[in-house]
Tab-separated table of C-alpha atoms and ligand atoms in Angstrom:
chain	number	residue	atom	x	y	z
A	142	MET	CA	111.065	77.767	128.948
A	143	ILE	CA	109.373	78.432	125.757
A	144	ASN	CA	108.748	82.271	125.010
A	145	GLN	CA	105.485	83.001	126.811
A	146	THR	CA	104.623	85.989	124.658
A	147	MET	CA	104.909	84.050	121.454
A	148	THR	CA	103.048	81.006	122.791
A	149	LEU	CA	100.169	83.294	123.785
A	150	LEU	CA	100.179	84.821	120.324
A	151	GLY	CA	100.139	81.539	118.794
A	152	LYS	CA	97.348	80.200	120.899
A	153	LYS	CA	95.093	83.216	120.789
A	154	ARG	CA	92.607	82.759	117.972
A	155	SER	CA	91.544	85.927	116.250
A	156	VAL	CA	87.870	86.690	116.006
A	157	ILE	CA	88.309	86.583	112.164
A	158	ARG	CA	89.604	82.972	112.551
A	159	ASP	CA	86.593	82.074	114.711
A	160	ILE	CA	84.286	83.522	112.110
A	161	PHE	CA	85.940	81.664	109.387
A	162	GLU	CA	85.663	78.371	111.224
A	163	TYR	CA	81.922	79.006	112.000
A	164	ALA	CA	81.356	79.939	108.307
A	165	ASN	CA	82.923	76.773	107.214
A	166	LYS	CA	80.625	74.836	109.542
A	167	ARG	CA	77.506	76.527	108.152
A	168	ARG	CA	78.745	75.983	104.585
A	169	ALA	CA	78.629	72.269	105.350
A	170	GLN	CA	75.332	72.509	107.055
A	171	ILE	CA	73.364	74.603	104.720
A	172	GLY	CA	75.278	75.039	101.537
A	173	ALA	CA	78.056	77.439	100.635
A	174	GLU	CA	75.500	79.568	98.619
A	175	ASN	CA	73.478	80.373	101.698
A	176	VAL	CA	76.397	81.650	103.821
A	177	PHE	CA	77.344	85.311	103.383
A	178	ASP	CA	80.817	85.565	104.490
A	179	PHE	CA	82.265	89.266	104.620
A	180	SER	CA	84.970	88.345	107.087
A	181	LEU	CA	88.188	88.351	105.133
A	182	GLY	CA	90.012	91.136	103.254
A	183	ASN	CA	91.139	88.547	100.632
A	184	PRO	CA	90.708	90.043	97.026
A	185	ASN	CA	88.347	88.199	94.693
A	186	VAL	CA	89.198	90.261	91.751
A	187	PRO	CA	91.653	88.690	89.605
A	188	ALA	CA	95.468	90.017	89.272
A	189	PRO	CA	95.783	92.012	86.145
A	190	ALA	CA	96.390	89.930	83.005
A	191	ASP	CA	99.800	91.225	82.609
A	192	VAL	CA	100.912	89.871	85.954
A	193	ASN	CA	100.292	86.172	84.819
A	194	ALA	CA	101.649	87.010	81.426
A	195	ALA	CA	104.806	88.363	83.053
A	196	ILE	CA	105.073	85.072	85.233
A	197	ARG	CA	104.755	83.037	81.985
A	198	GLU	CA	107.237	85.196	80.045
A	199	LEU	CA	109.731	84.971	83.038
A	200	LEU	CA	109.345	80.951	83.249
A	201	ASP	CA	109.775	80.882	79.321
A	202	THR	CA	112.868	83.340	78.987
A	203	GLU	CA	114.747	83.502	82.103
A	204	ASP	CA	117.525	81.297	83.292
A	205	ASP	CA	116.357	79.209	86.095
A	206	ALA	CA	119.294	80.128	88.385
A	207	ALA	CA	118.433	83.822	87.913
A	208	LEU	CA	114.787	83.554	88.312
A	209	HIS	CA	114.728	81.377	91.344
A	210	GLY	CA	118.015	82.251	92.959
A	211	TYR	CA	118.882	84.644	95.826
A	212	THR	CA	118.935	88.403	94.964
A	213	SER	CA	120.763	90.863	97.140
A	214	ALA	CA	119.457	91.102	100.529
A	215	GLN	CA	117.365	94.372	100.000
A	216	GLY	CA	116.046	93.144	96.529
A	217	ALA	CA	117.465	93.017	92.987
A	218	ALA	CA	118.924	96.583	92.103
A	219	PRO	CA	116.945	96.697	88.736
A	220	VAL	CA	113.721	95.968	90.360
A	221	ARG	CA	114.124	98.627	92.899
A	222	LYS	CA	115.201	100.951	90.239
A	223	ALA	CA	111.982	100.245	88.159
A	224	ILE	CA	109.895	100.846	91.222
A	225	ALA	CA	111.597	104.190	92.124
A	226	ASP	CA	111.141	105.391	88.414
A	227	ASP	CA	107.554	104.472	88.572
A	228	LEU	CA	106.955	106.417	91.837
A	229	ASN	CA	108.876	109.435	90.336
A	230	ARG	CA	106.631	109.249	87.404
A	231	ARG	CA	103.598	109.155	89.290
A	232	PHE	CA	104.229	111.571	92.224
A	233	GLY	CA	107.063	113.800	91.029
A	234	THR	CA	109.415	112.557	93.513
A	235	ALA	CA	113.302	111.749	93.262
A	236	PHE	CA	113.712	108.291	94.640
A	237	HIS	CA	116.468	105.827	93.602
A	238	ALA	CA	116.939	102.174	93.908
A	239	ASP	CA	118.676	102.478	97.389
A	240	ASN	CA	115.749	104.156	98.870
A	241	LEU	CA	113.939	100.821	98.563
A	242	TYR	CA	114.140	97.645	100.499
A	243	MET	CA	111.974	94.778	99.010
A	244	THR	CA	109.878	92.940	101.487
A	245	CYS	CA	107.395	90.141	101.845
A	246	GLY	CA	104.410	92.545	101.839
A	247	ALA	CA	103.298	95.338	104.121
A	248	ALA	CA	103.234	93.053	107.293
A	249	ALA	CA	106.884	92.553	106.963
A	250	SER	CA	107.583	96.116	105.989
A	251	LEU	CA	106.079	97.331	109.174
A	252	LYS	CA	107.667	94.699	111.358
A	253	ILE	CA	111.264	95.570	109.786
A	254	ILE	CA	110.712	99.339	110.085
A	255	LEU	CA	109.521	99.041	113.698
A	256	ILE	CA	112.498	96.963	114.668
A	257	ALA	CA	114.754	99.339	112.746
A	258	LEU	CA	113.418	102.299	114.763
A	259	SER	CA	112.951	100.897	118.139
A	260	SER	CA	114.753	101.967	121.280
A	261	GLU	CA	113.749	101.380	124.916
A	262	GLY	CA	110.903	103.518	126.164
A	263	ASP	CA	109.667	104.632	122.708
A	264	GLU	CA	105.930	105.012	121.859
A	265	VAL	CA	104.295	104.473	118.523
A	266	ILE	CA	100.916	106.258	117.997
A	267	VAL	CA	98.109	104.565	116.018
A	268	PHE	CA	94.637	106.000	115.189
A	269	THR	CA	91.523	104.018	115.995
A	270	PRO	CA	90.160	102.113	114.299
A	271	PHE	CA	93.447	100.302	113.199
A	272	PHE	CA	94.707	97.028	111.632
A	273	PRO	CA	94.907	94.861	114.787
A	274	GLU	CA	98.375	93.453	113.843
A	275	TYR	CA	100.005	97.032	114.510
A	276	SER	CA	99.515	96.079	118.374
A	277	VAL	CA	101.476	92.855	117.755
A	278	PHE	CA	104.136	94.410	115.552
A	279	VAL	CA	104.628	97.525	118.031
A	280	THR	CA	104.698	95.655	121.208
A	281	THR	CA	106.880	92.742	120.008
A	282	ALA	CA	109.348	95.362	118.943
A	283	GLY	CA	109.584	96.460	122.482
A	284	MET	CA	107.745	99.661	122.175
A	285	LYS	CA	104.563	101.074	123.652
A	286	LEU	CA	101.331	101.256	121.398
A	287	VAL	CA	99.374	104.607	121.990
A	288	GLN	CA	95.917	104.601	120.547
A	289	VAL	CA	94.370	107.860	119.349
A	290	PRO	CA	90.574	107.814	118.697
A	291	SER	CA	89.793	109.243	115.313
A	292	ASP	CA	87.112	112.002	114.732
A	293	GLU	CA	83.724	110.183	115.703
A	294	LEU	CA	81.897	111.585	112.572
A	295	SER	CA	84.556	111.921	109.734
A	296	PHE	CA	87.214	109.371	110.804
A	297	GLN	CA	89.729	111.776	109.962
A	298	ILE	CA	92.497	112.652	112.597
A	299	ASP	CA	91.238	114.313	115.893
A	300	PHE	CA	93.978	116.747	116.238
A	301	ASP	CA	93.188	117.876	119.938
A	302	LYS	CA	93.374	114.136	120.784
A	303	LEU	CA	96.665	113.609	118.863
A	304	ALA	CA	98.273	116.696	120.296
A	305	SER	CA	97.706	115.314	123.651
A	306	ALA	CA	99.049	111.851	122.861
A	307	ILE	CA	102.370	113.016	121.489
A	308	THR	CA	105.178	113.031	124.011
A	309	PRO	CA	108.963	113.273	123.953
A	310	SER	CA	108.747	109.482	123.815
A	311	THR	CA	106.948	109.324	120.581
A	312	LYS	CA	109.033	107.756	118.000
A	313	ALA	CA	106.652	107.106	115.364
A	314	VAL	CA	103.142	107.629	113.930
A	315	ILE	CA	101.478	104.892	111.921
A	316	VAL	CA	98.791	106.092	109.150
A	317	ASN	CA	96.851	103.951	107.094
A	318	SER	CA	94.963	105.770	104.263
A	319	PRO	CA	92.860	104.393	102.710
A	320	ASN	CA	91.873	102.790	105.850
A	321	ASN	CA	91.340	99.079	106.927
A	322	PRO	CA	88.655	98.983	108.510
A	323	SER	CA	86.755	102.366	107.877
A	324	GLY	CA	87.639	102.886	104.183
A	325	VAL	CA	88.284	106.594	104.963
A	326	VAL	CA	91.019	108.479	102.825
A	327	TYR	CA	92.857	111.208	104.489
A	328	THR	CA	92.308	114.442	102.939
A	329	ALA	CA	95.152	116.841	101.819
A	330	GLU	CA	94.027	119.151	104.701
A	331	THR	CA	94.264	116.393	107.402
A	332	VAL	CA	97.815	115.488	106.028
A	333	GLN	CA	98.967	119.213	106.030
A	334	LYS	CA	97.853	119.680	109.647
A	335	LEU	CA	99.414	116.320	110.592
A	336	ALA	CA	102.740	117.399	108.990
A	337	ALA	CA	102.583	120.768	110.880
A	338	LEU	CA	101.869	119.233	114.200
A	339	LEU	CA	104.757	116.737	114.071
A	340	THR	CA	107.203	119.227	112.709
A	341	GLN	CA	106.372	121.443	115.572
A	342	ARG	CA	106.900	118.559	117.929
A	343	GLU	CA	110.159	117.535	116.322
A	344	LYS	CA	111.462	120.968	116.958
A	345	GLU	CA	110.340	121.219	120.512
A	346	TYR	CA	111.713	117.814	121.464
A	347	GLY	CA	114.910	118.054	119.353
A	348	HIS	CA	114.407	114.513	117.621
A	349	ALA	CA	112.814	112.922	114.709
A	350	ILE	CA	108.980	111.573	114.888
A	351	TYR	CA	108.933	109.228	111.844
A	352	LEU	CA	105.542	108.974	110.121
A	353	ILE	CA	105.023	105.405	108.930
A	354	SER	CA	102.587	105.382	106.038
A	355	ASP	CA	101.279	101.925	105.721
A	356	GLU	CA	99.596	101.912	102.295
A	357	PRO	CA	98.490	98.543	100.831
A	358	TYR	CA	95.267	100.004	99.666
A	359	ARG	CA	97.042	103.336	98.042
A	360	GLU	CA	95.488	102.656	94.541
A	361	LEU	CA	92.090	101.369	95.724
A	362	VAL	CA	90.092	104.630	95.608
A	363	TYR	CA	86.904	105.598	94.003
A	364	ASP	CA	85.293	108.665	92.432
A	365	GLY	CA	88.552	110.197	91.597
A	366	ILE	CA	89.548	110.725	95.094
A	367	GLU	CA	93.343	111.561	95.473
A	368	VAL	CA	95.382	110.038	98.146
A	369	PRO	CA	98.060	112.572	99.144
A	370	TYR	CA	101.684	111.161	98.718
A	371	LEU	CA	102.854	111.704	102.241
A	372	THR	CA	106.649	111.984	101.617
A	373	LYS	CA	105.792	115.349	99.853
A	374	TYR	CA	104.094	116.597	102.862
A	375	TYR	CA	106.331	115.505	105.726
A	376	THR	CA	109.924	115.067	105.612
A	377	ASP	CA	110.367	112.119	108.202
A	378	THR	CA	108.054	109.920	106.223
A	379	VAL	CA	108.723	106.215	105.524
A	380	VAL	CA	106.327	104.194	103.412
A	381	CYS	CA	105.391	100.608	103.796
A	382	TYR	CA	103.749	99.205	100.627
A	383	SER	CA	102.366	95.928	99.578
A	384	TYR	CA	101.028	94.548	96.160
A	385	SER	CA	98.694	92.337	97.935
A	386	LYS	CA	95.600	94.298	97.270
A	387	SER	CA	96.512	96.503	94.336
A	388	LEU	CA	97.655	93.584	92.220
A	389	SER	CA	95.467	90.998	94.078
A	390	LEU	CA	98.679	89.003	95.092
A	391	PRO	CA	98.190	88.518	98.804
A	392	GLY	CA	99.641	84.966	98.740
A	393	GLU	CA	102.777	85.860	96.859
A	394	ARG	CA	103.982	88.129	99.769
A	395	ILE	CA	105.656	90.956	97.855
A	396	GLY	CA	105.953	94.643	98.927
A	397	TYR	CA	108.631	97.110	99.962
A	398	ILE	CA	109.961	99.791	102.494
A	399	LEU	CA	110.744	103.253	101.018
A	400	VAL	CA	113.303	105.318	103.154
A	401	PRO	CA	113.738	108.673	101.252
A	402	ASP	CA	117.000	110.473	101.511
A	403	GLU	CA	115.440	113.439	103.034
A	404	VAL	CA	114.289	111.548	106.295
A	405	CYS	CA	116.331	112.184	109.523
A	406	GLU	CA	119.573	109.883	109.594
A	407	SER	CA	118.365	108.500	106.316
A	408	ALA	CA	121.607	106.407	105.713
A	409	ASP	CA	121.554	104.876	109.119
A	410	LEU	CA	117.891	104.079	109.136
A	411	TYR	CA	118.275	102.370	105.646
A	412	ALA	CA	121.107	100.436	107.303
A	413	ALA	CA	119.005	99.625	110.233
A	414	VAL	CA	116.101	98.291	107.840
A	415	CYS	CA	118.789	95.989	106.266
A	416	GLY	CA	119.943	95.042	109.693
A	417	ALA	CA	116.498	94.345	110.998
A	418	GLY	CA	115.523	92.356	107.977
A	419	ARG	CA	118.781	90.289	108.535
A	420	ALA	CA	117.932	89.772	112.253
A	421	LEU	CA	114.306	88.874	111.362
A	422	GLY	CA	115.534	86.506	108.698
A	423	TYR	CA	113.435	88.264	106.014
A	424	VAL	CA	116.381	88.863	103.597
A	425	CYS	CA	115.575	88.599	99.849
A	426	ALA	CA	111.821	88.762	99.105
A	427	PRO	CA	110.586	86.285	96.670
A	428	SER	CA	112.845	86.609	93.699
A	429	MET	CA	110.264	85.922	90.710
A	430	MET	CA	107.683	88.246	92.430
A	431	GLN	CA	110.224	90.943	92.547
A	432	GLN	CA	110.639	90.667	88.798
A	433	VAL	CA	106.963	90.338	88.308
A	434	VAL	CA	106.167	93.761	90.079
A	435	ALA	CA	109.063	95.318	88.300
A	436	LYS	CA	107.481	94.323	85.036
A	437	THR	CA	103.959	95.529	86.004
A	438	THR	CA	104.559	98.799	87.696
A	439	GLY	CA	101.609	101.140	87.553
A	440	GLN	CA	99.129	98.459	87.160
A	441	VAL	CA	96.016	97.846	89.391
A	442	ALA	CA	93.580	94.959	89.591
A	443	ASP	CA	89.959	95.974	88.263
A	444	LEU	CA	88.688	98.648	90.363
A	445	ASN	CA	85.380	99.006	88.863
A	446	VAL	CA	84.348	95.781	90.475
A	447	TYR	CA	85.214	96.946	93.988
A	448	LYS	CA	83.394	100.301	93.201
A	449	GLY	CA	80.327	98.426	92.016
A	450	ASN	CA	80.470	96.390	95.354
A	451	ARG	CA	80.957	99.334	97.368
A	452	ASP	CA	77.925	101.134	95.824
A	453	LEU	CA	75.664	98.178	96.078
A	454	ILE	CA	76.290	97.353	99.803
A	455	TYR	CA	76.533	101.073	100.984
A	456	ASN	CA	73.460	102.052	99.208
A	457	ALA	CA	71.289	99.011	100.361
A	458	LEU	CA	72.526	99.087	103.948
A	459	THR	CA	71.963	102.752	104.342
A	460	ASP	CA	68.486	102.355	102.760
A	461	TYR	CA	67.696	99.656	105.399
A	462	GLY	CA	68.586	102.099	108.163
A	463	PHE	CA	72.088	101.158	109.033
A	464	THR	CA	74.637	103.981	109.796
A	465	CYS	CA	77.594	103.269	107.636
A	466	ILE	CA	80.888	105.355	107.080
A	467	HIS	CA	81.088	106.226	103.307
A	468	PRO	CA	84.091	104.359	102.231
A	469	ASP	CA	86.186	106.282	99.590
A	470	GLY	CA	88.851	103.575	99.347
A	471	ALA	CA	90.033	100.145	100.342
A	472	PHE	CA	87.282	97.561	100.246
A	473	TYR	CA	85.724	97.695	103.770
A	474	LEU	CA	82.468	99.002	104.901
A	475	PHE	CA	82.314	100.192	108.583
A	476	VAL	CA	78.789	99.897	110.121
A	477	LYS	CA	77.532	101.217	113.333
A	478	SER	CA	76.202	98.489	115.336
A	479	PRO	CA	72.400	99.242	116.251
A	480	GLU	CA	73.094	97.912	119.731
A	481	PRO	CA	76.024	99.175	121.912
A	482	ASP	CA	77.712	95.736	121.848
A	483	ALA	CA	79.011	94.977	118.431
A	484	THR	CA	79.794	91.401	119.349
A	485	ALA	CA	75.962	91.042	120.217
A	486	PHE	CA	75.190	92.543	116.772
A	487	TYR	CA	77.681	90.188	115.227
A	488	GLU	CA	76.050	87.144	116.925
A	489	LYS	CA	72.635	88.561	115.665
A	490	ALA	CA	73.922	88.706	112.087
A	491	LYS	CA	75.118	85.007	112.428
A	492	GLU	CA	71.526	84.022	112.871
A	493	PHE	CA	70.867	85.307	109.231
A	494	ASP	CA	74.120	83.642	108.043
A	495	LEU	CA	75.836	87.025	107.773
A	496	MET	CA	79.464	86.807	108.783
A	497	LEU	CA	80.559	90.447	109.924
A	498	VAL	CA	83.578	91.339	112.090
A	499	PRO	CA	82.988	93.066	115.406
A	500	ALA	CA	85.391	95.948	115.474
A	501	ASP	CA	86.548	95.909	119.054
A	502	SER	CA	90.067	94.434	118.152
A	503	PHE	CA	90.320	97.381	115.728
A	504	GLY	CA	90.110	99.625	118.708
A	505	THR	CA	86.757	101.073	117.977
A	506	PRO	CA	83.821	99.095	119.949
A	507	GLY	CA	80.455	99.683	118.632
A	508	PHE	CA	81.157	98.958	114.993
A	509	VAL	CA	81.378	95.941	112.587
A	510	ARG	CA	83.441	95.531	109.396
A	511	ILE	CA	82.054	94.193	106.217
A	512	ALA	CA	84.757	93.239	103.648
A	513	TYR	CA	83.226	93.712	100.343
A	514	CYS	CA	86.020	92.270	98.268
A	515	VAL	CA	83.738	89.285	97.543
A	516	SER	CA	81.673	88.456	94.449
A	517	THR	CA	78.988	90.974	93.476
A	518	ASP	CA	76.595	87.908	93.069
A	519	MET	CA	77.161	87.090	96.905
A	520	ILE	CA	76.358	90.703	97.886
A	521	ARG	CA	73.141	90.732	95.939
A	522	ARG	CA	72.042	87.480	97.400
A	523	SER	CA	72.958	88.702	100.909
A	524	LEU	CA	70.643	91.640	100.875
A	525	PRO	CA	67.490	89.978	102.010
A	526	ALA	CA	69.317	88.637	104.962
A	527	PHE	CA	70.579	92.293	105.693
A	528	LEU	CA	66.940	93.544	105.377
A	529	LYS	CA	65.927	90.842	107.819
A	530	LEU	CA	68.586	91.905	110.160
A	531	ALA	CA	67.644	95.500	110.064
A	532	LYS	CA	63.999	94.663	110.683
A	533	SER	CA	64.935	92.680	113.697
A	534	TYR	CA	66.146	96.076	115.181
A	535	GLY	CA	63.301	97.942	113.949
A	536	LEU	CA	65.483	100.017	111.658
A	537	CYS	CA	62.910	99.746	108.833
B	190	PLP	N1	98.169	96.858	106.770
B	190	PLP	C1	96.939	96.731	106.461
B	190	PLP	C2	96.208	97.984	106.969
B	190	PLP	C3	96.290	95.593	105.948
B	190	PLP	O1	94.926	95.754	105.882
B	190	PLP	C4	97.106	94.378	105.737
B	190	PLP	C5	96.395	93.210	105.241
B	190	PLP	O2	95.238	93.027	105.100
B	190	PLP	C6	98.457	94.624	106.062
B	190	PLP	C7	99.022	95.597	106.487
B	190	PLP	C8	99.338	93.362	105.517
B	190	PLP	O3	99.401	93.238	104.284
B	190	PLP	P1	100.289	92.215	103.460
B	190	PLP	O4	99.527	91.209	102.866
B	190	PLP	O5	100.974	93.028	102.591
B	190	PLP	O6	101.317	91.646	104.505
């Protein structure tokens, strides 16, 4: 018999997929320029010019076998060293090449680290709203997903709720700041409190509770907001990073896992990461992309575009009477549905050819997500439709 869990996962269409199909249908019916699709987190800002220049240079100068051949399973050592050096420069850390394992992006990083950590009966805490794939990654690693609601107003961590969710079975806590879908960035105060609570529980239970920092949006922050570097606050932190959003390279599938020397059983955990990569068949992230990210360390796609989009859509929607969480980072706007059922709101928005994502699958019913990593022109053209939507609810 075929694996039933996988069959179901393969057959179950995500809401975003449904919206995508519907948007395509509408584009064919009324013209692409009249459909306002805010469903996908696919960056529309081009990769920095140096990324394409690095690819060209590699093609012109590197030996084919070296450029397209296998690297070591955990990634080429000079690449990992270049990334470690860059992190040390930016965050005052002391990482080295063997703290890093190159992956096909954050999704692969998360899956590998969860497999590497999992034992029977383990629980993994996530904060709502959360990236829906966490549920897939955690449960298919044989662990239980424990959802902890964030503070209703600030969307920072609700520490009373977290304190009662942590149990002796808690193996890991996943944080994602800047957050998909809320755009919220955890403050240093939140991070300090989180570190204190986890440290206290580690002592009480006599085992490690790993903090998994999923940070594909780390560099996507506005107005000079700082994103605390979590390994500096909490010893048992591992980082899952991706270049998908920071360098606008989601299709190139490149990222890494960072296992610092200080984490509990660091050598064994790194070995388990290598083992999980092997078991999943994920060894050797794309060779050319490894070299590209090593050559362009510290670079970021043009944030001014996202900031302009953020200001445009946040200001307009709040003016029209919608309640929105102010996004300090990432490229999503989290909007409270004017009626309790966010799916009904999403259906209503479709009548104005606005494609929004109801947030039920993010664990926070009553909200929709707007991905503003789209053209500024499309946002401008969509505003009359948002105004009509607001008026249909009597918001203005
Ligand atoms: N984690 C979060 C919070 C995301 O939003 C995404 C993608 O949108 C991922 C992980 C996966 O990213 P990647 O493309 O690097 O696999």
